[in-house]
PDB file of N, CA and C in Angstrom:
ATOM      1  N   MET A   3     -34.936 -10.729 -39.975  1.00  0.00           N
ATOM      2  CA  MET A   3     -35.135  -9.393 -40.773  1.00  0.00           C
ATOM      3  C   MET A   3     -35.950  -8.895 -41.045  1.00  0.00           C
ATOM      4  N   LEU A   4     -35.246  -7.686 -40.235  1.00  0.00           N
ATOM      5  CA  LEU A   4     -35.838  -5.674 -40.290  1.00  0.00           C
ATOM      6  C   LEU A   4     -35.918  -5.722 -41.299  1.00  0.00           C
ATOM      7  N   GLU A   5     -36.681  -5.176 -42.067  1.00  0.00           N
ATOM      8  CA  GLU A   5     -37.272  -3.910 -43.077  1.00  0.00           C
ATOM      9  C   GLU A   5     -37.531  -3.047 -43.655  1.00  0.00           C
ATOM     10  N   CYS A   6     -37.436  -2.411 -42.137  1.00  0.00           N
ATOM     11  CA  CYS A   6     -37.226  -1.258 -41.757  1.00  0.00           C
ATOM     12  C   CYS A   6     -37.179  -1.036 -40.574  1.00  0.00           C
ATOM     13  N   VAL A   7     -36.240   0.347 -39.975  1.00  0.00           N
ATOM     14  CA  VAL A   7     -35.226   0.873 -39.257  1.00  0.00           C
ATOM     15  C   VAL A   7     -36.603   2.172 -38.953  1.00  0.00           C
ATOM     16  N   ASN A   8     -36.799   2.964 -37.331  1.00  0.00           N
ATOM     17  CA  ASN A   8     -37.141   3.837 -37.453  1.00  0.00           C
ATOM     18  C   ASN A   8     -36.546   4.439 -36.554  1.00  0.00           C
ATOM     19  N   VAL A   9     -35.741   5.838 -36.980  1.00  0.00           N
ATOM     20  CA  VAL A   9     -35.041   6.077 -35.991  1.00  0.00           C
ATOM     21  C   VAL A   9     -35.005   7.864 -35.132  1.00  0.00           C
ATOM     22  N   PRO A  10     -35.763   7.795 -34.521  1.00  0.00           N
ATOM     23  CA  PRO A  10     -34.980   8.044 -33.647  1.00  0.00           C
ATOM     24  C   PRO A  10     -36.482   6.846 -33.594  1.00  0.00           C
ATOM     25  N   ASN A  11     -35.993   6.022 -32.663  1.00  0.00           N
ATOM     26  CA  ASN A  11     -37.367   5.351 -32.029  1.00  0.00           C
ATOM     27  C   ASN A  11     -37.952   5.912 -31.000  1.00  0.00           C
ATOM     28  N   ASP A  12     -39.180   5.733 -31.204  1.00  0.00           N
ATOM     29  CA  ASP A  12     -39.938   6.315 -29.799  1.00  0.00           C
ATOM     30  C   ASP A  12     -40.207   5.109 -28.960  1.00  0.00           C
ATOM     31  N   ASN A  13     -40.120   4.004 -29.508  1.00  0.00           N
ATOM     32  CA  ASN A  13     -40.642   2.783 -28.592  1.00  0.00           C
ATOM     33  C   ASN A  13     -39.451   2.575 -26.977  1.00  0.00           C
ATOM     34  N   VAL A  14     -38.389   3.565 -27.401  1.00  0.00           N
ATOM     35  CA  VAL A  14     -37.513   3.681 -26.843  1.00  0.00           C
ATOM     36  C   VAL A  14     -38.235   3.875 -24.682  1.00  0.00           C
ATOM     37  N   VAL A  15     -37.514   3.137 -23.670  1.00  0.00           N
ATOM     38  CA  VAL A  15     -37.613   4.099 -22.596  1.00  0.00           C
ATOM     39  C   VAL A  15     -36.716   3.384 -21.732  1.00  0.00           C
ATOM     40  N   PRO A  16     -36.432   4.175 -20.648  1.00  0.00           N
ATOM     41  CA  PRO A  16     -35.442   3.841 -19.257  1.00  0.00           C
ATOM     42  C   PRO A  16     -35.210   2.273 -18.907  1.00  0.00           C
ATOM     43  N   VAL A  17     -34.219   1.700 -18.881  1.00  0.00           N
ATOM     44  CA  VAL A  17     -34.762   0.426 -17.235  1.00  0.00           C
ATOM     45  C   VAL A  17     -34.614   1.223 -16.414  1.00  0.00           C
ATOM     46  N   ASP A  18     -34.342   0.590 -15.512  1.00  0.00           N
ATOM     47  CA  ASP A  18     -34.990   0.924 -13.612  1.00  0.00           C
ATOM     48  C   ASP A  18     -34.298  -0.782 -13.277  1.00  0.00           C
ATOM     49  N   LEU A  19     -32.944  -0.610 -13.506  1.00  0.00           N
ATOM     50  CA  LEU A  19     -31.873  -1.548 -13.014  1.00  0.00           C
ATOM     51  C   LEU A  19     -31.580  -1.608 -11.261  1.00  0.00           C
ATOM     52  N   GLN A  20     -32.465  -2.375 -11.316  1.00  0.00           N
ATOM     53  CA  GLN A  20     -32.342  -2.497  -9.361  1.00  0.00           C
ATOM     54  C   GLN A  20     -30.982  -3.521  -8.635  1.00  0.00           C
ATOM     55  N   PRO A  21     -29.853  -3.150  -8.514  1.00  0.00           N
ATOM     56  CA  PRO A  21     -29.460  -3.905  -7.736  1.00  0.00           C
ATOM     57  C   PRO A  21     -29.426  -5.000  -6.604  1.00  0.00           C
ATOM     58  N   TYR A  22     -28.597  -5.656  -6.302  1.00  0.00           N
ATOM     59  CA  TYR A  22     -29.324  -7.079  -5.481  1.00  0.00           C
ATOM     60  C   TYR A  22     -27.919  -7.283  -4.357  1.00  0.00           C
ATOM     61  N   HIS A  23     -27.935  -7.433  -2.909  1.00  0.00           N
ATOM     62  CA  HIS A  23     -27.110  -7.157  -2.369  1.00  0.00           C
ATOM     63  C   HIS A  23     -26.598  -9.505  -2.014  1.00  0.00           C
ATOM     64  N   GLN A  24     -25.168  -9.961  -2.229  1.00  0.00           N
ATOM     65  CA  GLN A  24     -25.509 -11.509  -2.013  1.00  0.00           C
ATOM     66  C   GLN A  24     -23.721 -11.233  -2.058  1.00  0.00           C
ATOM     67  N   ASN A  25     -23.578 -12.279  -0.409  1.00  0.00           N
ATOM     68  CA  ASN A  25     -21.581 -12.619  -0.250  1.00  0.00           C
ATOM     69  C   ASN A  25     -20.928 -11.188  -0.149  1.00  0.00           C
ATOM     70  N   GLY A  26     -22.207 -10.648   0.567  1.00  0.00           N
ATOM     71  CA  GLY A  26     -20.691  -9.216   0.605  1.00  0.00           C
ATOM     72  C   GLY A  26     -20.525  -8.126  -1.018  1.00  0.00           C
ATOM     73  N   CYS A  27     -21.290  -8.748  -2.139  1.00  0.00           N
ATOM     74  CA  CYS A  27     -21.251  -7.802  -3.471  1.00  0.00           C
ATOM     75  C   CYS A  27     -22.268  -7.900  -3.434  1.00  0.00           C
ATOM     76  N   GLU A  28     -22.633  -5.846  -4.682  1.00  0.00           N
ATOM     77  CA  GLU A  28     -23.622  -5.322  -5.158  1.00  0.00           C
ATOM     78  C   GLU A  28     -24.174  -5.965  -6.807  1.00  0.00           C
ATOM     79  N   ILE A  29     -24.761  -6.427  -6.466  1.00  0.00           N
ATOM     80  CA  ILE A  29     -24.764  -7.146  -7.996  1.00  0.00           C
ATOM     81  C   ILE A  29     -25.676  -6.583  -9.146  1.00  0.00           C
ATOM     82  N   THR A  30     -26.486  -6.089 -10.256  1.00  0.00           N
ATOM     83  CA  THR A  30     -27.072  -5.652 -11.107  1.00  0.00           C
ATOM     84  C   THR A  30     -26.455  -6.244 -12.792  1.00  0.00           C
ATOM     85  N   VAL A  31     -27.499  -6.189 -12.695  1.00  0.00           N
ATOM     86  CA  VAL A  31     -28.546  -7.399 -14.276  1.00  0.00           C
ATOM     87  C   VAL A  31     -27.923  -6.707 -14.939  1.00  0.00           C
ATOM     88  N   PHE A  32     -27.294  -6.756 -15.661  1.00  0.00           N
ATOM     89  CA  PHE A  32     -27.752  -5.467 -17.210  1.00  0.00           C
ATOM     90  C   PHE A  32     -28.735  -6.857 -18.368  1.00  0.00           C
ATOM     91  N   HIS A  33     -28.253  -7.371 -18.206  1.00  0.00           N
ATOM     92  CA  HIS A  33     -29.071  -8.441 -19.707  1.00  0.00           C
ATOM     93  C   HIS A  33     -29.118  -9.756 -19.033  1.00  0.00           C
ATOM     94  N   SER A  34     -29.980 -10.793 -19.123  1.00  0.00           N
ATOM     95  CA  SER A  34     -30.404 -11.335 -19.132  1.00  0.00           C
ATOM     96  C   SER A  34     -31.398 -12.435 -19.680  1.00  0.00           C
ATOM     97  N   GLU A  35     -30.508 -13.761 -20.981  1.00  0.00           N
ATOM     98  CA  GLU A  35     -31.181 -14.148 -21.576  1.00  0.00           C
ATOM     99  C   GLU A  35     -31.077 -15.604 -21.820  1.00  0.00           C
ATOM    100  N   PRO A  36     -32.068 -16.352 -21.852  1.00  0.00           N
ATOM    101  CA  PRO A  36     -31.465 -18.216 -21.285  1.00  0.00           C
ATOM    102  C   PRO A  36     -31.220 -17.975 -22.917  1.00  0.00           C
ATOM    103  N   LYS A  37     -29.726 -19.287 -23.279  1.00  0.00           N
ATOM    104  CA  LYS A  37     -29.524 -19.467 -24.152  1.00  0.00           C
ATOM    105  C   LYS A  37     -29.329 -19.077 -24.858  1.00  0.00           C
ATOM    106  N   VAL A  38     -28.545 -17.382 -24.662  1.00  0.00           N
ATOM    107  CA  VAL A  38     -27.795 -16.786 -25.843  1.00  0.00           C
ATOM    108  C   VAL A  38     -27.039 -16.199 -24.204  1.00  0.00           C
ATOM    109  N   TYR A  39     -27.057 -15.373 -23.483  1.00  0.00           N
ATOM    110  CA  TYR A  39     -26.310 -14.507 -22.873  1.00  0.00           C
ATOM    111  C   TYR A  39     -26.718 -13.393 -21.491  1.00  0.00           C
ATOM    112  N   SER A  40     -26.170 -13.727 -20.741  1.00  0.00           N
ATOM    113  CA  SER A  40     -25.489 -12.966 -19.871  1.00  0.00           C
ATOM    114  C   SER A  40     -25.283 -11.767 -18.924  1.00  0.00           C
ATOM    115  N   ALA A  41     -24.838 -10.596 -18.661  1.00  0.00           N
ATOM    116  CA  ALA A  41     -24.278  -9.390 -18.377  1.00  0.00           C
ATOM    117  C   ALA A  41     -24.815  -8.830 -16.815  1.00  0.00           C
ATOM    118  N   GLY A  42     -23.631  -8.299 -16.442  1.00  0.00           N
ATOM    119  CA  GLY A  42     -23.568  -7.773 -15.106  1.00  0.00           C
ATOM    120  C   GLY A  42     -22.676  -7.250 -14.712  1.00  0.00           C
ATOM    121  N   ARG A  43     -22.912  -6.649 -13.869  1.00  0.00           N
ATOM    122  CA  ARG A  43     -21.778  -5.496 -12.915  1.00  0.00           C
ATOM    123  C   ARG A  43     -21.701  -6.599 -10.596  1.00  0.00           C
ATOM    124  N   ILE A  44     -20.804  -6.392 -10.734  1.00  0.00           N
ATOM    125  CA  ILE A  44     -20.645  -6.820  -9.328  1.00  0.00           C
ATOM    126  C   ILE A  44     -19.799  -5.581  -9.276  1.00  0.00           C
ATOM    127  N   ARG A  45     -19.702  -4.862  -7.828  1.00  0.00           N
ATOM    128  CA  ARG A  45     -18.916  -3.944  -6.430  1.00  0.00           C
ATOM    129  C   ARG A  45     -18.933  -4.848  -5.590  1.00  0.00           C
ATOM    130  N   VAL A  46     -17.769  -4.867  -4.984  1.00  0.00           N
ATOM    131  CA  VAL A  46     -17.354  -5.480  -4.130  1.00  0.00           C
ATOM    132  C   VAL A  46     -17.606  -4.472  -2.841  1.00  0.00           C
ATOM    133  N   GLU A  47     -18.474  -4.817  -1.685  1.00  0.00           N
ATOM    134  CA  GLU A  47     -18.326  -4.223   0.031  1.00  0.00           C
ATOM    135  C   GLU A  47     -17.856  -4.462   0.661  1.00  0.00           C
ATOM    136  N   ALA A  48     -17.858  -4.009   1.039  1.00  0.00           N
ATOM    137  CA  ALA A  48     -17.081  -4.198   2.570  1.00  0.00           C
ATOM    138  C   ALA A  48     -15.509  -4.427   2.234  1.00  0.00           C
ATOM    139  N   LYS A  49     -14.848  -4.154   0.974  1.00  0.00           N
ATOM    140  CA  LYS A  49     -13.165  -4.091   0.965  1.00  0.00           C
ATOM    141  C   LYS A  49     -13.728  -6.703   0.717  1.00  0.00           C
ATOM    142  N   GLN A  50     -15.330  -7.146   0.563  1.00  0.00           N
ATOM    143  CA  GLN A  50     -14.505  -8.508   0.638  1.00  0.00           C
ATOM    144  C   GLN A  50     -15.352  -9.656   0.472  1.00  0.00           C
ATOM    145  N   GLY A  51     -16.177 -10.084  -1.107  1.00  0.00           N
ATOM    146  CA  GLY A  51     -17.577 -10.371  -1.242  1.00  0.00           C
ATOM    147  C   GLY A  51     -17.049 -11.855  -1.906  1.00  0.00           C
ATOM    148  N   ARG A  52     -18.294 -12.313  -2.125  1.00  0.00           N
ATOM    149  CA  ARG A  52     -17.976 -13.787  -2.582  1.00  0.00           C
ATOM    150  C   ARG A  52     -19.061 -14.023  -4.025  1.00  0.00           C
ATOM    151  N   TYR A  53     -18.141 -14.938  -5.153  1.00  0.00           N
ATOM    152  CA  TYR A  53     -19.159 -14.488  -5.931  1.00  0.00           C
ATOM    153  C   TYR A  53     -19.509 -16.248  -6.758  1.00  0.00           C
ATOM    154  N   GLU A  54     -20.726 -16.854  -7.061  1.00  0.00           N
ATOM    155  CA  GLU A  54     -20.552 -17.644  -7.788  1.00  0.00           C
ATOM    156  C   GLU A  54     -22.109 -18.714  -8.973  1.00  0.00           C
ATOM    157  N   ARG A  55     -20.687 -19.172 -10.000  1.00  0.00           N
ATOM    158  CA  ARG A  55     -22.283 -19.489 -10.688  1.00  0.00           C
ATOM    159  C   ARG A  55     -21.533 -20.662 -11.702  1.00  0.00           C
ATOM    160  N   LYS A  56     -22.516 -21.593 -11.868  1.00  0.00           N
ATOM    161  CA  LYS A  56     -22.878 -22.992 -12.273  1.00  0.00           C
ATOM    162  C   LYS A  56     -21.748 -23.136 -14.053  1.00  0.00           C
ATOM    163  N   GLU A  57     -22.317 -21.835 -14.774  1.00  0.00           N
ATOM    164  CA  GLU A  57     -21.615 -21.125 -16.030  1.00  0.00           C
ATOM    165  C   GLU A  57     -20.244 -20.825 -15.416  1.00  0.00           C
ATOM    166  N   PHE A  58     -19.674 -20.929 -16.547  1.00  0.00           N
ATOM    167  CA  PHE A  58     -18.116 -20.308 -17.340  1.00  0.00           C
ATOM    168  C   PHE A  58     -19.006 -18.945 -17.333  1.00  0.00           C
ATOM    169  N   TYR A  59     -17.690 -18.061 -16.751  1.00  0.00           N
ATOM    170  CA  TYR A  59     -17.651 -16.610 -17.083  1.00  0.00           C
ATOM    171  C   TYR A  59     -16.679 -15.718 -17.268  1.00  0.00           C
ATOM    172  N   PHE A  60     -16.243 -14.271 -17.473  1.00  0.00           N
ATOM    173  CA  PHE A  60     -15.424 -13.663 -17.906  1.00  0.00           C
ATOM    174  C   PHE A  60     -15.410 -11.936 -16.653  1.00  0.00           C
ATOM    175  N   LEU A  61     -14.849 -12.090 -16.035  1.00  0.00           N
ATOM    176  CA  LEU A  61     -14.737 -10.478 -14.733  1.00  0.00           C
ATOM    177  C   LEU A  61     -14.149 -10.582 -15.809  1.00  0.00           C
ATOM    178  N   THR A  62     -13.855  -8.341 -15.527  1.00  0.00           N
ATOM    179  CA  THR A  62     -13.549  -7.717 -15.765  1.00  0.00           C
ATOM    180  C   THR A  62     -13.302  -6.569 -15.133  1.00  0.00           C
ATOM    181  N   VAL A  63     -12.174  -5.926 -14.751  1.00  0.00           N
ATOM    182  CA  VAL A  63     -12.022  -5.120 -13.726  1.00  0.00           C
ATOM    183  C   VAL A  63     -12.079  -3.991 -14.097  1.00  0.00           C
ATOM    184  N   ILE A  64     -12.924  -3.537 -13.920  1.00  0.00           N
ATOM    185  CA  ILE A  64     -13.617  -2.252 -14.391  1.00  0.00           C
ATOM    186  C   ILE A  64     -13.215  -0.663 -13.577  1.00  0.00           C
ATOM    187  N   SER A  65     -12.883  -1.037 -12.340  1.00  0.00           N
ATOM    188  CA  SER A  65     -11.713   0.556 -11.852  1.00  0.00           C
ATOM    189  C   SER A  65     -11.498  -0.685 -10.433  1.00  0.00           C
ATOM    190  N   GLY A  66     -10.218   0.189 -10.020  1.00  0.00           N
ATOM    191  CA  GLY A  66      -9.911  -0.705  -8.049  1.00  0.00           C
ATOM    192  C   GLY A  66      -8.840  -1.568  -8.744  1.00  0.00           C
ATOM    193  N   ALA A  67      -8.929  -1.628  -7.616  1.00  0.00           N
ATOM    194  CA  ALA A  67      -7.701  -2.961  -7.656  1.00  0.00           C
ATOM    195  C   ALA A  67      -7.671  -3.710  -6.244  1.00  0.00           C
ATOM    196  N   GLY A  68      -7.375  -5.563  -6.178  1.00  0.00           N
ATOM    197  CA  GLY A  68      -7.759  -6.221  -5.424  1.00  0.00           C
ATOM    198  C   GLY A  68      -7.084  -7.678  -5.965  1.00  0.00           C
ATOM    199  N   PHE A  69      -7.943  -8.608  -5.445  1.00  0.00           N
ATOM    200  CA  PHE A  69      -7.605  -9.836  -5.556  1.00  0.00           C
ATOM    201  C   PHE A  69      -8.869 -10.602  -5.678  1.00  0.00           C
ATOM    202  N   ILE A  70      -8.442 -11.902  -6.752  1.00  0.00           N
ATOM    203  CA  ILE A  70      -9.436 -12.573  -7.235  1.00  0.00           C
ATOM    204  C   ILE A  70      -9.017 -13.628  -7.044  1.00  0.00           C
ATOM    205  N   ASN A  71      -9.786 -14.621  -6.044  1.00  0.00           N
ATOM    206  CA  ASN A  71      -8.927 -16.110  -5.625  1.00  0.00           C
ATOM    207  C   ASN A  71      -6.982 -15.781  -5.292  1.00  0.00           C
ATOM    208  N   ASP A  72      -7.038 -14.847  -4.538  1.00  0.00           N
ATOM    209  CA  ASP A  72      -5.636 -14.733  -4.226  1.00  0.00           C
ATOM    210  C   ASP A  72      -4.543 -13.994  -4.863  1.00  0.00           C
ATOM    211  N   LEU A  73      -4.852 -13.891  -6.651  1.00  0.00           N
ATOM    212  CA  LEU A  73      -4.420 -13.301  -7.594  1.00  0.00           C
ATOM    213  C   LEU A  73      -4.254 -12.251  -8.219  1.00  0.00           C
ATOM    214  N   PRO A  74      -3.668 -11.348  -7.983  1.00  0.00           N
ATOM    215  CA  PRO A  74      -4.223  -9.424  -8.004  1.00  0.00           C
ATOM    216  C   PRO A  74      -4.441  -9.112  -8.873  1.00  0.00           C
ATOM    217  N   VAL A  75      -5.567  -8.160  -9.151  1.00  0.00           N
ATOM    218  CA  VAL A  75      -6.031  -7.764 -10.167  1.00  0.00           C
ATOM    219  C   VAL A  75      -5.656  -6.262 -10.630  1.00  0.00           C
ATOM    220  N   HIS A  76      -6.068  -5.671 -11.617  1.00  0.00           N
ATOM    221  CA  HIS A  76      -5.728  -4.694 -12.142  1.00  0.00           C
ATOM    222  C   HIS A  76      -7.192  -3.651 -12.935  1.00  0.00           C
ATOM    223  N   PRO A  77      -7.822  -2.806 -13.227  1.00  0.00           N
ATOM    224  CA  PRO A  77      -8.649  -2.283 -13.938  1.00  0.00           C
ATOM    225  C   PRO A  77      -7.961  -2.635 -16.257  1.00  0.00           C
ATOM    226  N   GLY A  78      -9.409  -2.508 -16.131  1.00  0.00           N
ATOM    227  CA  GLY A  78      -8.018  -3.670 -17.660  1.00  0.00           C
ATOM    228  C   GLY A  78      -8.710  -5.205 -17.553  1.00  0.00           C
ATOM    229  N   GLU A  79      -8.028  -5.407 -16.698  1.00  0.00           N
ATOM    230  CA  GLU A  79      -7.600  -7.009 -16.736  1.00  0.00           C
ATOM    231  C   GLU A  79      -8.947  -8.043 -17.128  1.00  0.00           C
ATOM    232  N   THR A  80      -8.768  -8.981 -17.321  1.00  0.00           N
ATOM    233  CA  THR A  80      -9.876 -10.429 -17.503  1.00  0.00           C
ATOM    234  C   THR A  80      -9.672 -11.353 -17.448  1.00  0.00           C
ATOM    235  N   ILE A  81     -10.452 -11.918 -16.413  1.00  0.00           N
ATOM    236  CA  ILE A  81     -10.457 -13.234 -16.062  1.00  0.00           C
ATOM    237  C   ILE A  81     -11.583 -14.615 -16.538  1.00  0.00           C
ATOM    238  N   PHE A  82     -10.775 -15.543 -16.439  1.00  0.00           N
ATOM    239  CA  PHE A  82     -11.515 -16.618 -17.070  1.00  0.00           C
ATOM    240  C   PHE A  82     -11.977 -17.702 -15.776  1.00  0.00           C
ATOM    241  N   VAL A  83     -13.197 -17.799 -15.755  1.00  0.00           N
ATOM    242  CA  VAL A  83     -13.519 -18.833 -14.363  1.00  0.00           C
ATOM    243  C   VAL A  83     -14.448 -20.116 -15.403  1.00  0.00           C
ATOM    244  N   PRO A  84     -14.307 -21.373 -15.096  1.00  0.00           N
ATOM    245  CA  PRO A  84     -14.558 -22.628 -15.928  1.00  0.00           C
ATOM    246  C   PRO A  84     -15.384 -22.371 -15.418  1.00  0.00           C
ATOM    247  N   CYS A  85     -16.475 -23.408 -16.023  1.00  0.00           N
ATOM    248  CA  CYS A  85     -17.757 -23.909 -15.420  1.00  0.00           C
ATOM    249  C   CYS A  85     -17.775 -24.452 -14.177  1.00  0.00           C
ATOM    250  N   ASP A  86     -19.084 -24.796 -13.139  1.00  0.00           N
ATOM    251  CA  ASP A  86     -18.535 -25.360 -12.051  1.00  0.00           C
ATOM    252  C   ASP A  86     -16.920 -25.325 -11.193  1.00  0.00           C
ATOM    253  N   PHE A  87     -16.221 -24.461 -11.431  1.00  0.00           N
ATOM    254  CA  PHE A  87     -15.285 -23.793 -10.584  1.00  0.00           C
ATOM    255  C   PHE A  87     -15.766 -23.751  -9.476  1.00  0.00           C
ATOM    256  N   GLY A  88     -16.874 -23.335  -8.970  1.00  0.00           N
ATOM    257  CA  GLY A  88     -17.522 -22.914  -7.324  1.00  0.00           C
ATOM    258  C   GLY A  88     -16.997 -20.793  -6.720  1.00  0.00           C
ATOM    259  N   GLU A  89     -17.066 -21.146  -5.400  1.00  0.00           N
ATOM    260  CA  GLU A  89     -17.326 -20.486  -5.293  1.00  0.00           C
ATOM    261  C   GLU A  89     -15.801 -19.273  -5.150  1.00  0.00           C
ATOM    262  N   ILE A  90     -16.250 -17.581  -5.335  1.00  0.00           N
ATOM    263  CA  ILE A  90     -14.216 -17.578  -5.322  1.00  0.00           C
ATOM    264  C   ILE A  90     -14.182 -16.763  -4.412  1.00  0.00           C
ATOM    265  N   THR A  91     -13.278 -15.628  -3.893  1.00  0.00           N
ATOM    266  CA  THR A  91     -13.276 -15.090  -2.888  1.00  0.00           C
ATOM    267  C   THR A  91     -12.279 -13.601  -4.085  1.00  0.00           C
ATOM    268  N   LEU A  92     -13.175 -12.460  -3.511  1.00  0.00           N
ATOM    269  CA  LEU A  92     -13.167 -10.952  -4.007  1.00  0.00           C
ATOM    270  C   LEU A  92     -12.757 -10.093  -3.440  1.00  0.00           C
ATOM    271  N   LYS A  93     -11.647  -9.547  -2.825  1.00  0.00           N
ATOM    272  CA  LYS A  93     -10.547  -8.609  -1.625  1.00  0.00           C
ATOM    273  C   LYS A  93     -10.166  -7.496  -2.590  1.00  0.00           C
ATOM    274  N   GLY A  94     -10.853  -6.478  -2.776  1.00  0.00           N
ATOM    275  CA  GLY A  94     -10.478  -4.865  -2.036  1.00  0.00           C
ATOM    276  C   GLY A  94     -11.336  -4.027  -2.776  1.00  0.00           C
ATOM    277  N   ALA A  95     -11.104  -3.308  -3.330  1.00  0.00           N
ATOM    278  CA  ALA A  95     -12.325  -2.213  -3.603  1.00  0.00           C
ATOM    279  C   ALA A  95     -12.437  -2.263  -5.444  1.00  0.00           C
ATOM    280  N   LEU A  96     -12.995  -3.200  -5.522  1.00  0.00           N
ATOM    281  CA  LEU A  96     -12.852  -3.915  -7.045  1.00  0.00           C
ATOM    282  C   LEU A  96     -14.193  -3.274  -7.345  1.00  0.00           C
ATOM    283  N   ASP A  97     -14.490  -3.040  -8.721  1.00  0.00           N
ATOM    284  CA  ASP A  97     -15.748  -2.882  -9.332  1.00  0.00           C
ATOM    285  C   ASP A  97     -15.445  -3.949 -10.282  1.00  0.00           C
ATOM    286  N   LEU A  98     -15.840  -4.490 -11.034  1.00  0.00           N
ATOM    287  CA  LEU A  98     -16.358  -5.658 -12.163  1.00  0.00           C
ATOM    288  C   LEU A  98     -17.423  -6.219 -12.441  1.00  0.00           C
ATOM    289  N   THR A  99     -16.967  -6.565 -14.242  1.00  0.00           N
ATOM    290  CA  THR A  99     -18.181  -6.755 -15.403  1.00  0.00           C
ATOM    291  C   THR A  99     -18.544  -8.072 -15.207  1.00  0.00           C
ATOM    292  N   TYR A 100     -19.115  -9.013 -15.415  1.00  0.00           N
ATOM    293  CA  TYR A 100     -18.801 -10.124 -15.638  1.00  0.00           C
ATOM    294  C   TYR A 100     -19.847 -10.867 -17.331  1.00  0.00           C
ATOM    295  N   VAL A 101     -19.936 -10.906 -18.124  1.00  0.00           N
ATOM    296  CA  VAL A 101     -20.762 -12.455 -19.028  1.00  0.00           C
ATOM    297  C   VAL A 101     -20.299 -13.194 -19.475  1.00  0.00           C
ATOM    298  N   THR A 102     -21.211 -14.149 -19.429  1.00  0.00           N
ATOM    299  CA  THR A 102     -21.323 -15.584 -19.651  1.00  0.00           C
ATOM    300  C   THR A 102     -22.295 -15.547 -20.032  1.00  0.00           C
ATOM    301  N   TYR A 103     -22.685 -17.559 -20.943  1.00  0.00           N
ATOM    302  CA  TYR A 103     -23.650 -18.327 -21.220  1.00  0.00           C
ATOM    303  C   TYR A 103     -24.783 -18.547 -20.843  1.00  0.00           C
ATOM    304  N   GLU A 104     -25.725 -17.768 -20.416  1.00  0.00           N
ATOM    305  CA  GLU A 104     -26.650 -18.111 -19.367  1.00  0.00           C
ATOM    306  C   GLU A 104     -27.110 -19.542 -19.421  1.00  0.00           C
ATOM    307  N   VAL A 105     -27.429 -20.828 -19.091  1.00  0.00           N
ATOM    308  CA  VAL A 105     -27.804 -22.124 -19.399  1.00  0.00           C
ATOM    309  C   VAL A 105     -29.919 -22.455 -19.608  1.00  0.00           C
ATOM    310  N   LYS A 106     -29.781 -21.860 -18.300  1.00  0.00           N
ATOM    311  CA  LYS A 106     -31.565 -21.860 -18.013  1.00  0.00           C
ATOM    312  C   LYS A 106     -32.216 -21.400 -19.104  1.00  0.00           C
TER     313      LYS A 106
END
């Protein structure tokens, strides 16, 4: 419980997010807290990439259009991927966010 909140909070510092490249995707992790949640961004490079997680996750199309496992997707649409689904194929100029429960 918070008893006092200082506004503005002078302890706030910028976060330096470092994307990494994997299987044709540029992935940026925004937040990762085991047993709570993980969230990030996936940009498809060269019009095709692959992505996989063990946990379930939601993919939301931020911009671009393309296909997730041959299912056409457009901005604003969200796809649910169940646990242990395996690798998905991402095709097109897609910019996505993901949110998941992180088991680790």
